[in-house]
Structures are given as structure tokens and as C-alpha cells.
Coordinates of C-alpha atoms in Angstrom, one line a residue:
M5 CA 0.0 0.0 0.0
A6 CA 1.4 3.4 -1.0
M7 CA 2.3 5.8 1.8
N8 CA 0.1 8.9 1.8
P9 CA 2.5 11.9 1.5
I10 CA 0.2 14.0 3.8
Q11 CA -0.1 11.4 6.4
F12 CA 3.6 10.6 6.5
Q13 CA 5.1 14.0 6.2
P14 CA 7.6 15.0 8.9
G15 CA 6.3 17.3 11.5
L16 CA 8.3 19.4 14.0
S17 CA 10.0 16.9 16.1
M18 CA 10.6 17.3 19.8
P19 CA 14.4 17.7 19.5
E20 CA 13.9 20.4 16.8
F21 CA 11.3 22.1 19.0
F22 CA 13.6 22.3 22.0
E23 CA 16.4 23.5 19.8
R24 CA 14.2 26.4 18.6
Y25 CA 12.2 27.1 21.7
G26 CA 14.0 25.4 24.6
T27 CA 14.9 28.6 26.6
E28 CA 12.9 31.6 27.8
A29 CA 15.2 33.9 25.8
Q30 CA 14.5 32.0 22.6
C31 CA 10.7 32.1 23.2
T32 CA 10.9 35.8 24.1
A33 CA 12.7 36.6 20.8
V34 CA 10.2 34.6 18.8
L35 CA 7.2 36.2 20.5
E36 CA 8.6 39.7 20.0
Q37 CA 9.1 39.0 16.3
T38 CA 5.6 37.5 16.0
R39 CA 3.9 40.4 17.8
W40 CA 5.9 43.2 16.3
P41 CA 7.3 41.9 13.0
D42 CA 8.2 45.5 11.9
G43 CA 9.6 46.5 15.3
F44 CA 8.0 47.7 18.6
R45 CA 4.7 49.6 18.3
C46 CA 3.2 51.2 21.3
P47 CA -0.4 50.2 21.8
R48 CA -1.3 53.6 23.1
C49 CA 0.4 56.2 20.8
E50 CA 1.9 54.0 18.0
G51 CA 5.4 55.1 19.1
T52 CA 8.2 53.0 17.7
S53 CA 10.9 53.5 20.3
C54 CA 11.0 51.8 23.7
S55 CA 13.2 50.8 26.6
R56 CA 13.0 47.5 28.5
V57 CA 12.1 47.3 32.2
R58 CA 12.9 44.0 33.8
R59 CA 10.2 42.4 36.0
R60 CA 10.0 39.1 37.9
H61 CA 7.9 37.2 35.3
H62 CA 8.1 39.2 32.0
T63 CA 10.0 42.1 30.6
L64 CA 8.0 45.4 30.2
Y65 CA 8.4 47.6 27.2
Q66 CA 8.2 51.3 28.0
C67 CA 7.4 53.7 25.2
R68 CA 9.8 56.6 25.1
A69 CA 7.1 58.9 23.7
C70 CA 4.2 58.4 26.1
R71 CA 5.8 56.3 28.9
H72 CA 3.2 53.7 28.5
Q73 CA 4.3 50.2 29.6
T74 CA 3.3 47.0 28.0
S75 CA 4.5 43.4 27.9
L76 CA 4.8 40.9 25.1
I77 CA 1.8 39.0 26.4
A78 CA -0.5 42.0 27.0
G79 CA -3.5 42.0 24.7
T80 CA -2.8 38.4 23.7
L81 CA -4.2 35.0 24.7
M82 CA -1.4 34.7 27.3
Q83 CA -2.2 37.9 29.1
G84 CA -1.9 37.7 32.9
T85 CA -0.1 34.3 32.9
K86 CA 2.6 33.7 35.4
L87 CA 3.8 30.6 33.6
P88 CA 7.1 30.7 31.6
L89 CA 6.8 31.2 27.9
T90 CA 8.5 27.9 27.4
T91 CA 5.4 26.2 28.9
W92 CA 3.1 28.0 26.6
F93 CA 5.2 27.3 23.6
L94 CA 5.3 23.6 24.5
A95 CA 1.6 23.5 24.9
I96 CA 1.0 25.1 21.5
H97 CA 3.4 22.7 19.9
L98 CA 1.8 19.6 21.5
I99 CA -1.8 20.7 20.7
S100 CA -0.9 21.5 17.1
Q101 CA 1.0 18.3 16.4
A102 CA -1.4 15.9 18.0
K103 CA -3.0 14.0 15.1
T104 CA -6.0 12.7 17.0
G105 CA -6.3 15.5 19.5
L106 CA -4.9 15.9 23.0
S107 CA -6.8 15.8 26.3
S108 CA -6.2 18.2 29.1
L109 CA -5.1 15.3 31.3
A110 CA -2.4 14.4 28.8
L111 CA -1.4 18.0 28.5
K112 CA -1.1 18.2 32.3
R113 CA 1.4 15.4 32.4
D114 CA 3.4 16.7 29.5
L115 CA 3.7 20.3 30.9
G116 CA 4.1 19.3 34.5
V117 CA 1.3 21.7 35.7
S118 CA -1.9 21.2 37.6
Y119 CA -5.0 19.9 35.8
P120 CA -6.9 23.2 36.2
T121 CA -4.0 25.0 34.6
A122 CA -3.7 22.5 31.8
W123 CA -7.4 22.7 31.1
L124 CA -7.4 26.5 31.0
I125 CA -4.4 26.5 28.6
H126 CA -6.0 23.9 26.4
H127 CA -9.3 25.8 26.1
K128 CA -7.6 29.1 25.5
V129 CA -5.6 27.6 22.7
M130 CA -8.7 26.0 21.3
E131 CA -10.5 29.3 21.5
A132 CA -7.8 30.8 19.3
M133 CA -8.3 27.9 16.9
A134 CA -12.0 28.5 16.8
E135 CA -11.5 32.2 16.1
R136 CA -9.4 31.5 13.1
E137 CA -11.7 28.7 11.8
A138 CA -14.7 31.1 11.8
R139 CA -13.0 33.0 8.9
Y140 CA -13.1 30.0 6.5
V141 CA -15.8 30.2 3.9
L142 CA -16.4 27.1 1.8
D143 CA -17.0 27.3 -2.0
G144 CA -17.1 25.0 -5.0
P145 CA -18.6 21.6 -4.5
V146 CA -19.5 21.2 -0.8
Q147 CA -20.6 18.0 0.9
V148 CA -22.7 18.5 4.0
D149 CA -24.3 16.1 6.6
D150 CA -26.1 16.3 9.9
A151 CA -24.1 14.9 12.8
Y152 CA -24.3 14.8 16.6
L153 CA -22.0 14.8 19.6
G154 CA -23.0 12.6 22.6
G155 CA -25.4 9.8 23.0
E156 CA -28.8 9.1 24.6
R157 CA -29.1 9.1 28.4
R158 CA -30.1 6.0 30.2
G159 CA -33.9 5.9 30.0
G160 CA -34.0 8.8 27.6
K161 CA -34.7 9.2 24.0
A162 CA -32.6 7.5 21.3
G163 CA -31.7 8.9 17.9
R164 CA -32.1 12.5 16.8
G165 CA -34.4 13.3 19.7
S166 CA -31.9 12.5 22.5
E167 CA -31.6 15.1 25.2
N168 CA -27.8 14.6 25.5
K169 CA -27.0 15.1 21.8
V170 CA -25.5 18.3 20.4
P171 CA -26.3 18.7 16.7
F172 CA -23.7 20.1 14.3
V173 CA -23.3 20.6 10.6
A174 CA -20.3 18.9 9.0
A175 CA -19.3 20.4 5.7
V176 CA -16.2 19.7 3.4
S177 CA -15.3 21.6 0.2
L178 CA -13.7 19.7 -2.6
N179 CA -11.1 20.8 -5.2
E180 CA -11.3 20.2 -9.0
A181 CA -9.9 16.7 -8.5
G182 CA -12.6 15.8 -6.0
H183 CA -10.3 15.8 -3.0
P184 CA -11.1 17.6 0.3
R185 CA -9.8 21.2 0.8
Y186 CA -11.4 22.6 3.9
V187 CA -13.8 21.4 6.5
R188 CA -16.2 23.3 8.8
L189 CA -17.9 21.7 11.8
T190 CA -20.5 24.0 13.3
P191 CA -22.9 23.4 16.2
V192 CA -26.4 24.5 15.4
A193 CA -29.5 24.9 17.6
A194 CA -31.5 22.4 15.5
F195 CA -31.7 21.0 12.0
S196 CA -34.4 23.4 10.9
R197 CA -34.5 25.5 7.7
E198 CA -34.0 28.7 9.8
A199 CA -30.9 27.3 11.5
I200 CA -29.4 26.0 8.2
A201 CA -30.1 29.4 6.5
E202 CA -28.2 31.2 9.2
W203 CA -25.3 28.7 9.0
A204 CA -25.1 29.1 5.3
K205 CA -24.7 32.9 5.6
T206 CA -21.5 32.5 7.4
T207 CA -20.1 29.3 6.0
L208 CA -20.9 29.1 2.2
R209 CA -19.9 31.4 -0.6
P210 CA -22.7 32.2 -3.0
G211 CA -22.6 30.1 -6.1
S212 CA -21.4 26.9 -4.3
T213 CA -23.1 23.6 -5.0
V214 CA -24.2 21.8 -1.9
Y215 CA -24.6 18.0 -1.9
S216 CA -26.6 16.5 1.0
D217 CA -28.8 13.6 1.9
G218 CA -32.6 14.0 1.8
L219 CA -32.9 16.0 5.0
A220 CA -35.3 18.8 4.1
C221 CA -33.6 21.6 6.1
F222 CA -30.6 21.6 3.8
G223 CA -32.7 23.0 1.1
A224 CA -32.3 26.4 2.9
V225 CA -28.9 26.8 1.4
T226 CA -30.6 28.2 -1.7
S227 CA -31.4 31.3 0.4
V228 CA -27.7 32.4 0.0
D229 CA -27.7 31.7 -3.8
C230 CA -26.2 28.2 -3.5
T231 CA -27.3 25.2 -5.6
H232 CA -28.7 22.3 -3.6
Q233 CA -28.3 18.7 -4.9
P234 CA -30.0 16.3 -2.5
T235 CA -29.6 12.5 -2.6
V236 CA -32.0 10.2 -0.8
I237 CA -30.0 7.7 1.1
A238 CA -32.9 5.4 2.0
G239 CA -31.0 3.4 4.6
R240 CA -27.9 2.6 2.5
K241 CA -24.6 2.2 4.3
P242 CA -21.8 4.8 3.8
Q243 CA -19.8 2.5 1.5
D244 CA -22.8 2.2 -0.7
V245 CA -23.0 6.0 -1.2
P246 CA -19.7 7.0 -2.9
E247 CA -20.9 10.5 -3.6
F248 CA -20.6 11.3 0.1
H249 CA -17.2 9.5 0.6
W250 CA -15.3 12.5 1.9
I251 CA -17.8 13.8 4.4
N252 CA -18.2 10.3 5.8
T253 CA -14.4 10.0 6.0
V254 CA -14.1 13.3 7.9
L255 CA -16.9 12.3 10.3
G256 CA -15.2 8.9 10.8
N257 CA -11.9 10.6 11.6
L258 CA -13.6 13.0 14.0
K259 CA -15.2 10.1 15.8
T260 CA -11.9 8.3 16.1
S261 CA -10.2 11.5 17.3
L262 CA -12.7 12.3 20.0
S263 CA -13.2 8.8 21.3
G264 CA -9.4 8.2 21.3
A265 CA -8.3 11.4 23.1
Y266 CA -11.2 12.3 25.4
H267 CA -12.9 10.2 28.1
A268 CA -15.6 12.8 28.3
F269 CA -16.2 16.6 27.9
G270 CA -19.1 19.0 28.2
F271 CA -20.6 18.5 24.8
Q272 CA -23.4 21.1 25.2
K273 CA -21.0 23.8 26.5
Y274 CA -17.7 23.3 24.7
A275 CA -18.6 21.5 21.5
A276 CA -17.6 24.4 19.3
R277 CA -14.0 24.5 20.6
Y278 CA -13.4 20.8 20.3
L279 CA -14.9 20.7 16.8
A280 CA -12.8 23.8 15.8
A281 CA -9.6 22.2 17.1
F282 CA -10.2 19.2 14.8
S283 CA -11.0 21.5 11.9
Y284 CA -8.0 23.7 12.5
R285 CA -5.5 20.8 12.3
F286 CA -7.3 19.3 9.3
N287 CA -7.4 22.5 7.3
R288 CA -3.6 23.0 7.8
R289 CA -2.6 19.4 7.3
F290 CA -0.4 20.1 4.3
D291 CA 2.4 21.7 6.3
L292 CA 2.8 20.2 9.8
R293 CA 6.1 21.8 10.5
E294 CA 4.7 25.3 10.2
L295 CA 1.5 24.5 12.2
P296 CA 3.0 25.5 15.6
T297 CA 4.1 28.8 14.2
R298 CA 0.7 29.5 12.7
L299 CA -1.0 28.6 16.0
L300 CA 1.4 30.9 17.9
I301 CA 0.4 33.8 15.6
A302 CA -3.3 32.9 16.2
A303 CA -2.7 33.0 20.0
V304 CA -0.9 36.4 19.7
R305 CA -3.7 37.9 17.7
C306 CA -6.5 36.4 19.8
K307 CA -7.8 38.8 22.4
P308 CA -7.3 37.9 26.1
R309 CA -9.7 35.2 27.4
P310 CA -9.9 35.2 31.2
Q311 CA -11.0 32.1 33.0
R312 CA -14.6 33.4 33.6
V313 CA -15.0 33.9 29.8
I314 CA -13.5 30.5 29.0
R315 CA -15.9 28.8 31.4
S316 CA -18.9 30.7 30.3
A317 CA -18.8 29.3 26.8
E318 CA -21.9 29.9 24.7
L319 CA -24.5 27.2 25.0
H320 CA -25.5 25.9 21.6
C321 CA -28.5 23.8 22.7

């Protein structure tokens, strides 16, 4: 069997990672270059000259024009942290390179921090992933399907009516050769025409052709000038429906990832982050070596997310 070049491409190995980011000084230099690629820029007056003031945890940059002091992590996802930058960089590396996802418990053991700290770092990084994923708009041929996180409670309803299931729309766009380009996994309130119409506004580019099963709500994609091509499955198994090969493959990979990495998580509260983390890695699968750098940029550009905000994630159901 031929080796898939995407599957078997070299990522950023641990020895290479520690060679690049093994010290606080190295991480500081990389973070400074990432935040200010054209040199220091004062967040208050846009001044370009500064002096450095040493502090216990992080160096402060004092603008020579207005005397405003800022730090490298101020205004970023890492704002307020007392952890070394080496810990954050290692977390970003581990989360980005984990093919099937990484649990907070595994991250705790790898970083040598407490579980609450590892959980918070994990969710902050996934929040940065979700923010970037929200910018993707699918076009061309797009396969969509209805899917769910969770299962029925004991004594509760089974199937689509289960109280413990979180519905989400899975969509994958294809290139001219019929291979997957980008994927979006988006929680929705319900599989209704209204919900799908709202989803289509932010996810699909007008003119796209949407392929779905016979679920009636997907017809709402026509409200954003997309063409809808439904196919009635009528109980056929996935292998008997080759026209939906890639969306079924993506959902199969997602199921393997979640069941292999996580014992349990709050589906109804945090579904969007876990789905976005899977999408983030999938959509950047062609260059694993640069994935940590891209995720660091996302973390720098993501606004601060204190613990109260992280824990008050939007309920989608």
C-alpha cells in the first residue's frame, strides 16, 4: 500500500522544537518578532521607540514617547499568565502536532502543571483555533451532513431526539480533482430551515453547489444563492454512497479522534471548541512543520480570554 504523503510528512520533532524554543530567551525573541514583525509599536500612541524594564515574570516595554508600559503578552491570549513562555510554547506545539487531539489530562502530564492550569491553557488555545476557523468560507462543491456529539441518556430518547446530543453541521469543500480542501464543523440549535439558513450565511460562498442527503432543512442553502443537490440515502450504508465519501471519511476521523483522546467533555457547553480544534488541524494538514508557528500567531492575535470567559462558553443547545 502506497504511503500517503500528507499522512507521513515529517512534523516538527521534539528535538527540533527544543532546539528552537528550549529557553525563555528564545521564546521571548520569537514572541517579540511574532507580535511586532516591523519593530516595537506602542499600543497607546503608536510610538516605535522603547526601553526595556525587567520584571519578575516578564519584561515590560516602556514607550519613550508616552511612557506607557506594555509586555509581550499584554493583549494576547497569554495575558496575565505567570507561567514561563516555554510552557506556553510547548503547549501550543503539543496541541498543534497531536494528530488525533490531546486531552487536558495528557497536557497536564506533558507540561508538569496542575490539571486546572492545563485545562485552561487547552481551552484558551482551542479558542484561538475557533476564532481562526470562523474565517473560513467554503466554496465550489461542498458535501454536508447532519451529525451529533454525545449519546442518549439511560432511560431517555434515542436517535435525533436524544436530550444529550449536540447537533452540528459537517461540511467539506472539494477541489477540482474531487479531494477535500477545507472542513467546517459548526454546532447549530437544531436541524431546521431557519438554522441552516443562518449557518449558510457565514459558511458558504454564494454560487457553491451543496450536496446533502434528503434531510429537508438543507434546502435552505438556496437562500444564499447556492445550488442544492439532495440525494435520498434510504437506509444505505456509507460504503454504498460513494458521492458522500469525503464527508463520511471526515466524520469517521472525527469520531476516532474524540473517542481516542477524550474520556468525556461538556458537549453542550464546549462543543464548538473541540470541533474547531479538529478542523484547525485538518485545514492546515499540508504543512505540519509550520503548524505550531501559525498557532502561535493565532494566539498572539487572539484577544485575552480570562477564565470566567472561557468557562462561560456559549451554550449551543
